[in-house]
Coordinates of C-alpha atoms in Angstrom, one line a residue:
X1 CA 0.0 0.0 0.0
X2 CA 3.3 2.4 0.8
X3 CA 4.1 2.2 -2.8
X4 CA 0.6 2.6 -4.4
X5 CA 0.4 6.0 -2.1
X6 CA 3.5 7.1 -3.3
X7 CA 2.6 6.4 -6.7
X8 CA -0.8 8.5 -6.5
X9 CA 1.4 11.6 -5.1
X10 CA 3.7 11.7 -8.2
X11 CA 1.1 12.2 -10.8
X12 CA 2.0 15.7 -12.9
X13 CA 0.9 18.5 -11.4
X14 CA 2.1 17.4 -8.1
X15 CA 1.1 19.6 -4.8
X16 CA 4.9 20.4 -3.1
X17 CA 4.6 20.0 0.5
X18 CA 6.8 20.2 3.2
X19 CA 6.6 16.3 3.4
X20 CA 7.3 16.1 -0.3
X21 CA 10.4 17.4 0.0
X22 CA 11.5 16.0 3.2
X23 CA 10.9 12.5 1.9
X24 CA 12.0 13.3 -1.8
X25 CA 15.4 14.3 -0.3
X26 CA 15.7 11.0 1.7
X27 CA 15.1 9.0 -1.1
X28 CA 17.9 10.9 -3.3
X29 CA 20.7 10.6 -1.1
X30 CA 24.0 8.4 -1.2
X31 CA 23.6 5.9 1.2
X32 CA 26.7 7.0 2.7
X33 CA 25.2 10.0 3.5
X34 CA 22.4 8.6 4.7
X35 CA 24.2 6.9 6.7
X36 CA 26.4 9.9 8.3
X37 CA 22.7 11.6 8.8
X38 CA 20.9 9.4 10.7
X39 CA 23.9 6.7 12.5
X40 CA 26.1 9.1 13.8
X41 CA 28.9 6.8 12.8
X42 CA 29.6 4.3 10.3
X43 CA 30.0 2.1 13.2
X44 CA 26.4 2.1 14.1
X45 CA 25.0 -0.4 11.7
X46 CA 27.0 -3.5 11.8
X47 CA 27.4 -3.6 8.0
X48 CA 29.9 -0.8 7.4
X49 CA 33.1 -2.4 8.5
X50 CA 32.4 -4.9 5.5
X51 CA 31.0 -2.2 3.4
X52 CA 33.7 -0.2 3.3
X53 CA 36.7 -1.9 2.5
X54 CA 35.4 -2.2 -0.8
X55 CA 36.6 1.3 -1.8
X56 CA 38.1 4.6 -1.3
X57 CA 36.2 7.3 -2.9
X58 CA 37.8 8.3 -6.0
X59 CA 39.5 11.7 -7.0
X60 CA 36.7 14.2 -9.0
X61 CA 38.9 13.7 -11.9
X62 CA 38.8 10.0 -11.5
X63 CA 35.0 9.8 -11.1
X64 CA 34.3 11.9 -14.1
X65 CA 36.4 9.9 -16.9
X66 CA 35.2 6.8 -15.5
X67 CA 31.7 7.7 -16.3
X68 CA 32.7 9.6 -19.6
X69 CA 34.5 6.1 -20.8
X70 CA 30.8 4.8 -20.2
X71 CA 28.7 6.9 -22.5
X72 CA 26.7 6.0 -25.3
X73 CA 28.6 8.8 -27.5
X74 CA 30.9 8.9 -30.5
X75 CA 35.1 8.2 -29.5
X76 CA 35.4 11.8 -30.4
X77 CA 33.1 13.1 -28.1
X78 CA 34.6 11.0 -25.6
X79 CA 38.0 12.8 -25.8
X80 CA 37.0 16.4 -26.0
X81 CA 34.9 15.8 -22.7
X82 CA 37.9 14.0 -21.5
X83 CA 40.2 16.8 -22.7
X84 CA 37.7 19.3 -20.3
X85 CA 37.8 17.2 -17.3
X86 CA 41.2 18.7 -17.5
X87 CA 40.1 22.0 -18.0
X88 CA 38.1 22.1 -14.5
X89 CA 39.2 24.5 -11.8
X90 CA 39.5 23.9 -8.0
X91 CA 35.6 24.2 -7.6
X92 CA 34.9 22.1 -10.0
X93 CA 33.3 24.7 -12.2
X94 CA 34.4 26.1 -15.7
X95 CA 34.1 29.4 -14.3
X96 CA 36.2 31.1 -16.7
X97 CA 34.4 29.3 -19.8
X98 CA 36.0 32.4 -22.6
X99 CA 39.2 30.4 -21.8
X100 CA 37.9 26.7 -21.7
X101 CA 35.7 27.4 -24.7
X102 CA 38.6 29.1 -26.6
X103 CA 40.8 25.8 -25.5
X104 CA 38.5 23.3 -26.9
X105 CA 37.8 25.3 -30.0
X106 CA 41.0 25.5 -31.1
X107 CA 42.3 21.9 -30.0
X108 CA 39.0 20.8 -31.6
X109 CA 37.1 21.9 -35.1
X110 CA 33.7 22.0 -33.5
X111 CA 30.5 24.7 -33.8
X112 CA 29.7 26.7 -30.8
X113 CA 26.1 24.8 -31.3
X114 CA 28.3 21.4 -30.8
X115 CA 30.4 23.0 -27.9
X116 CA 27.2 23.7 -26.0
X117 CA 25.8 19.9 -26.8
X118 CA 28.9 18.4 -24.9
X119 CA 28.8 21.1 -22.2
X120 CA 25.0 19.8 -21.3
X121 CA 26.5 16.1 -21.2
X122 CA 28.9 17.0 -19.5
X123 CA 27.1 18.6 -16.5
X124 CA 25.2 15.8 -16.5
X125 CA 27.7 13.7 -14.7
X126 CA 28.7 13.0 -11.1
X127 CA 28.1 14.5 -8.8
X128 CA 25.6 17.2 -10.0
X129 CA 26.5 20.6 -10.9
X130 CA 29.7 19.8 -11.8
X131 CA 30.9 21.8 -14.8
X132 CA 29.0 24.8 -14.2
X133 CA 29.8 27.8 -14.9
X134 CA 29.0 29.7 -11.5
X135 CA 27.3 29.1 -8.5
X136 CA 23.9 30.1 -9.9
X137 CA 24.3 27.7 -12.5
X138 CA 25.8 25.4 -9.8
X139 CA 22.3 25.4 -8.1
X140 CA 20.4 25.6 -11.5
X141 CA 21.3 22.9 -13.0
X142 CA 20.8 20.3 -9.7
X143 CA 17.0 21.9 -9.8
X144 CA 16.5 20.8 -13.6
X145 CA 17.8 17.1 -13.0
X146 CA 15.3 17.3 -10.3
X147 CA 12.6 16.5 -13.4
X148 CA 9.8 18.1 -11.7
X149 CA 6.2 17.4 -13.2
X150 CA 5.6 21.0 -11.8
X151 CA 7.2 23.2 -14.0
X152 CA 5.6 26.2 -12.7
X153 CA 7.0 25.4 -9.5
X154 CA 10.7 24.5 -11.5
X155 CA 10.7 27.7 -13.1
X156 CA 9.8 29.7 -9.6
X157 CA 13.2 28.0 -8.7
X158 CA 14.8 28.6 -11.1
X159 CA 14.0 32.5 -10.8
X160 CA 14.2 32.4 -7.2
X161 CA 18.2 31.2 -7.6
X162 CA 18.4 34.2 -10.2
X163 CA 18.4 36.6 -7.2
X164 CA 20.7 35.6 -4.7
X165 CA 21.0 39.2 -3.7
X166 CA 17.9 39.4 -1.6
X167 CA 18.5 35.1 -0.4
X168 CA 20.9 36.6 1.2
X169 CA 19.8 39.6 2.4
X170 CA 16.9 37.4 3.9
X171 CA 14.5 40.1 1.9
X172 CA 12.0 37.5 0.9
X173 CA 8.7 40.0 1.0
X174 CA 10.7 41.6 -1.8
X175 CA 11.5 38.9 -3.9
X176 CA 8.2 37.4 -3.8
X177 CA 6.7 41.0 -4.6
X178 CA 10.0 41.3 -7.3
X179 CA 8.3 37.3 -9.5
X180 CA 4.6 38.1 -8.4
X181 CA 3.9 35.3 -5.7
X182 CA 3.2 34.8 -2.0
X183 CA 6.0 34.8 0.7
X184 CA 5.0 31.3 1.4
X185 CA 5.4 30.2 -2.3
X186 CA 9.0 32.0 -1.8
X187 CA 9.8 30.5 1.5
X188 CA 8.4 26.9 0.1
X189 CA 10.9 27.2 -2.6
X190 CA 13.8 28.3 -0.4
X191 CA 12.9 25.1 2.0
X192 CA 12.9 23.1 -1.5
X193 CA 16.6 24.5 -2.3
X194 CA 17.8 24.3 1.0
X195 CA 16.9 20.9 1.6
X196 CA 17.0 18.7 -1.5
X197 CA 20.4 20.4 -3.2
X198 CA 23.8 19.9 -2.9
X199 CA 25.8 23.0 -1.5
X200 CA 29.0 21.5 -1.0
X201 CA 31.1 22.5 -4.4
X202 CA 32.1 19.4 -6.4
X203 CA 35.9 20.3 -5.9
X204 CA 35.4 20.4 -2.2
X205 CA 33.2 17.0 -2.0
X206 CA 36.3 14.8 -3.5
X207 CA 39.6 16.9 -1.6
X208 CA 41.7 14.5 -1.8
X209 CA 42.3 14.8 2.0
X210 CA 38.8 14.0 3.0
X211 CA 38.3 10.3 4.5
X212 CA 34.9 9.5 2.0
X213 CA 33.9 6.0 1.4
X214 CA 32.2 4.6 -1.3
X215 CA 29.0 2.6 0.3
X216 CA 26.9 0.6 -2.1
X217 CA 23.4 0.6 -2.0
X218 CA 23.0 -3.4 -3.0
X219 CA 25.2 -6.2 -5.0
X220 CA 23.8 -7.7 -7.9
X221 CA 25.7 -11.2 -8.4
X222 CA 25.0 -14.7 -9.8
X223 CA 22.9 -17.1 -7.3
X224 CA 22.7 -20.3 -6.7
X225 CA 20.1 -21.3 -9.1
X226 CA 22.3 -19.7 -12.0
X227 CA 20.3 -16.2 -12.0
X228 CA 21.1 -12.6 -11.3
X229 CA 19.9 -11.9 -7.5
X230 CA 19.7 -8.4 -6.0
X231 CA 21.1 -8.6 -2.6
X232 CA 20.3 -5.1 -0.5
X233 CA 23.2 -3.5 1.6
X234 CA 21.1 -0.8 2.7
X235 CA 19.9 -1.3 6.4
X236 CA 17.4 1.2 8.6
X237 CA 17.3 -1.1 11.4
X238 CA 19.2 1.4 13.3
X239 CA 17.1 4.7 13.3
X240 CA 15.0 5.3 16.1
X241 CA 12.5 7.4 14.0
X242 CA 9.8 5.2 13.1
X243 CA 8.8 7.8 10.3
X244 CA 12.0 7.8 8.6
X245 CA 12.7 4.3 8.8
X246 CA 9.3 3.8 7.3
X247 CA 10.5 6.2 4.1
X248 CA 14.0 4.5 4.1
X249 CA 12.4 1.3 3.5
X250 CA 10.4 2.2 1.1
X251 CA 13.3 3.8 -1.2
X252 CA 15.2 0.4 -0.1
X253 CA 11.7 -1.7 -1.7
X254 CA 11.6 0.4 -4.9
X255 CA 15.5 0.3 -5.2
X256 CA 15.4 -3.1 -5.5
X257 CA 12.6 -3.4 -7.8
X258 CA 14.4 -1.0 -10.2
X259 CA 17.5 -3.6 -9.8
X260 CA 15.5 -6.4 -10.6
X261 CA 14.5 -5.1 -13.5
X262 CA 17.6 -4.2 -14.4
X263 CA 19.1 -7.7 -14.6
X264 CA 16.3 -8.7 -16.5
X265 CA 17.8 -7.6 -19.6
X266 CA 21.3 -8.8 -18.5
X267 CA 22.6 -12.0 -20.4
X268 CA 23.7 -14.5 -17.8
X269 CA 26.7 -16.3 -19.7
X270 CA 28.4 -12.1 -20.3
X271 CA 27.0 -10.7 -17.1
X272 CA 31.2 -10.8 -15.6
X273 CA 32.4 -8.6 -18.2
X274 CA 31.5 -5.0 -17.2
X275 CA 31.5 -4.0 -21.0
X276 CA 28.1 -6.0 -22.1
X277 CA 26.2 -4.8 -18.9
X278 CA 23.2 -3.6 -21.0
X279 CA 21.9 -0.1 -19.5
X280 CA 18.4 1.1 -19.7
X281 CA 16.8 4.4 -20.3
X282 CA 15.4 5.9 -16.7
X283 CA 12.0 6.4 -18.6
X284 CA 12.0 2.4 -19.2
X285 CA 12.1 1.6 -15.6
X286 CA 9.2 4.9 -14.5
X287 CA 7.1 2.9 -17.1
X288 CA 7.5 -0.6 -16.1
X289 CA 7.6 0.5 -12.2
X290 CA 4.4 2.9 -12.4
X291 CA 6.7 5.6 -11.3
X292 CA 6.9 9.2 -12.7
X293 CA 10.4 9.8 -14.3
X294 CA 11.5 12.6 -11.8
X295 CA 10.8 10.3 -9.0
X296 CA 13.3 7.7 -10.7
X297 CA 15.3 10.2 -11.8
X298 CA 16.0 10.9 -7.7
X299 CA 15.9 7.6 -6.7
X300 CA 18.9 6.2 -9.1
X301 CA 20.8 9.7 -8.1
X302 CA 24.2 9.4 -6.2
X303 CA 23.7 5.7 -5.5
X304 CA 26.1 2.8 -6.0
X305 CA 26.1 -0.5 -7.0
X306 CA 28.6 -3.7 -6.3
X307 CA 28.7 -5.5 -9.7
X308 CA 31.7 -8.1 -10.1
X309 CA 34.0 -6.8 -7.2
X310 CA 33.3 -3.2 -8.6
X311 CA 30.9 -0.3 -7.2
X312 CA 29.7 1.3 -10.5
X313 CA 27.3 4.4 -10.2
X314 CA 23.9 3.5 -10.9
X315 CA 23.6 6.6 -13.2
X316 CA 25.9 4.4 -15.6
X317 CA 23.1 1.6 -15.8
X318 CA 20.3 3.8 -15.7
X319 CA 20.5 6.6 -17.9
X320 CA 18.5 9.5 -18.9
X321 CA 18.7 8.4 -22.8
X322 CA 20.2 6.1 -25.1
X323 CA 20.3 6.1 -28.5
X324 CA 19.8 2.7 -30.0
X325 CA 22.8 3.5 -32.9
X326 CA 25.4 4.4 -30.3
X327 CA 24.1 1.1 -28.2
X328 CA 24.6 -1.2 -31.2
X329 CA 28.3 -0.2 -31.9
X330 CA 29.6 0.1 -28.7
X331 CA 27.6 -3.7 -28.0
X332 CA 29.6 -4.9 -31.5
X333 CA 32.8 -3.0 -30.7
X334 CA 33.3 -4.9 -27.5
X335 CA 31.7 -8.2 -28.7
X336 CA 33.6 -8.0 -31.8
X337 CA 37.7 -7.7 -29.5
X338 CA 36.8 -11.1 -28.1
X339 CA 38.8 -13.5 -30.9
X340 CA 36.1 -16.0 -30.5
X341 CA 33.1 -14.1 -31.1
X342 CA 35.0 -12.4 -33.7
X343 CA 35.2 -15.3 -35.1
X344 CA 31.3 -16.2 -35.0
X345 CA 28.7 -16.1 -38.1
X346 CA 26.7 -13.0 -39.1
X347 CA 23.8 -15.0 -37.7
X348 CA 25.3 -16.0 -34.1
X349 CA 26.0 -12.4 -33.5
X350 CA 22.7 -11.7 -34.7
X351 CA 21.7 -14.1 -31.7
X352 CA 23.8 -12.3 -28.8
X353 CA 22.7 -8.7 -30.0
X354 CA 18.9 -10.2 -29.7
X355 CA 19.9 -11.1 -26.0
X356 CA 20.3 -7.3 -24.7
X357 CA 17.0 -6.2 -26.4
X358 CA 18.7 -4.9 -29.6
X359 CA 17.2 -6.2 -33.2
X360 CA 19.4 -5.7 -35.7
X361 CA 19.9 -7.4 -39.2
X362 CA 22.6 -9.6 -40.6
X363 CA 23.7 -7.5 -43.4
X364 CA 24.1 -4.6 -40.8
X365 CA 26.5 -6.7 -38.6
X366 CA 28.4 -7.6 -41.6
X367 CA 28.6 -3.8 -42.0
X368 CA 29.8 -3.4 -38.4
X369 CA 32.4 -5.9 -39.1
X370 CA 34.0 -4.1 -41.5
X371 CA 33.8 -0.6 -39.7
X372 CA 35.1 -1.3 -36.8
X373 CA 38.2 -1.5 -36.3
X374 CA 38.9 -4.8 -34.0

């Protein structure tokens, strides 16, 4: 019943409450933050001292190429946004962007239109807002991946953040006089921004100084019967709250139902090899799960997954699109480097593309064959 209520509140159009948001910014933290929030100490839960000697949190740098070498995009593509990584200052912004943009432009022969294209992508990464362009944009861009149904309250947001002048002046009679709306509507935004967006600068989150573990949310691995199992890490036992352990269960319930569904487009027999872990769109699972894609959207943010010894971001499995072109090649590319698939017929290829969901003719992988270079 928990689920089917949840369901009914995420309809378009949804009312923002204080309870909304409270329980919307539950379910899109890290576990590891969650756990900092509500244990006190790592050592409160009795599954952390096995939980974290899987891995060090990674360096901004690191974390970023590692999700660029998983994109559905062109090779090219790949190494101008690995070529900006660079570019990033201390913040983790591109807060002088004349001098990136002139950088790429002249190392690269792109359009301005094209610059902009891999700038979006970009900030699209772990952890959000990284790659903007000032703290406005910082804040901005965290309240579009939101995906809010509500884009009247989005855009109130969004105009709220455009005058931090009076936020921080406290003048909030002024600025709700200044976009035409109640005080409440302000202050209901502010509690919005305050509570459900990251304020810590990307730069500062992954100082290489800071003691921050990586703390999956639940291992997918192969079971006893030969199938993919989801086994949950996450575990509320702890919190005295009866309220928020209630909502922490219920992200851990959906959580899992989204990783179910995930493996059921994995191929048993390739599931070890991290390059044929076949992702699916975030709008896939909403419509399979009943769920409205912001609430997805939220749910799959900052969390991590153990796959084969590995914590991979769920982002990387579940991502906002995928076009079925750039799925295909990269699917043939890595198929294609094992010598004895390589060596398989037109047909049996056929047969292992048709495993991941993708339908695609013999001619055509004939045609791969040829183009890419194994």
């Amino acid at each position: 019943m928990a689920i089917r209520r949840l369901r009914l509140t995420l309809k378009p159009k949804l009312k923002i409450t204080r309870r909304y948001i409270e329980k919307l910014g539950r379910f899109s933290a890290s576990y590891s933050d969650v756990l900092n929030k509500y244990s006190g100490s790592y050592g409160a839960t009795e599954l952390n001292e096995q939980l974290l000697v899987y891995e060090k949190e990674k360096s901004l740098d690191t974390q970023l190429l590692e999700q660029i070498s998983r994109l559905y995009v062109p090779a090219q593509d790949k190494e101008i946004l690995k070529f900006m990584v660079d570019l990033l200052d201390e913040k983790g912004f591109f807060s002088d962007w004349a001098d990136v943009k002139e950088k790429v432009l002249r190392k690269y022969k792109l359009s301005t239109y094209k610059l902009q294209q891999l700038l979006d992508i970009f900030q699209a990464l772990e952890p959000e807002g990284v790659g903007a362009r000032s703290v406005s944009e910082y804040l901005i861009i965290q309240i579009k991946q939101h995906h809010l149904e509500d884009e009247d309250f989005k855009g109130l947001l969004i105009k709220i953040l455009a005058h931090e002048d009076l936020i921080v002046n406290a003048q909030f009679g002024a600025l709700a006089e200044l976009l035409g709306v109640s005080r409440q509507e302000v202050e209901k935004g502010l509690l919005f921004i305050r509570q459900n967006l990251v304020h810590q600068l990307p730069g500062e989150i992954y100082k290489r100084d800071k003691n921050q573990f990586i703390v999956p949310s639940a291992e997918i691995k192969i079971g006893k019967d030969n199938k993919l199992e989801v086994v949950m890490m996450e575990n509320y036992d702890y919190i005295a709250d009866l309220y928020i352990q209630r909502d922490m269960n219920e992200r851990k319930k959906l959580l899992k139902q989204l990783l179910e569904l995930f493996c059921e487009y994995q191929d048993i027999g390739m599931f070890k090899s991290m390059s044929f872990l076949r992702p699916l769109t975030q709008k896939e699972i909403a419509d399979r799960l009943g769920l409205s894609y912001s609430f997805v959207s939220r749910l799959v943010n900052r969390k991590y997954v153990l796959i084969n010894s590995k914590n991979i971001l769920l982002k990387n499995l579940l991502q906002n699109r995928i076009k079925n072109s750039q799925l295909t090649g990269y699917f043939l590319k890595n198929i294609l480097q094992d010598p004895n698939i390589r060596g398989k017929s037109d047909a049996q290829v056929k047969e292992l593309l048709q495993a991941y969901n993708i339908k695609i003719s013999r001619r055509l992988v004939n045609y791969y064959k040829h183009k890419i270079k194994t």
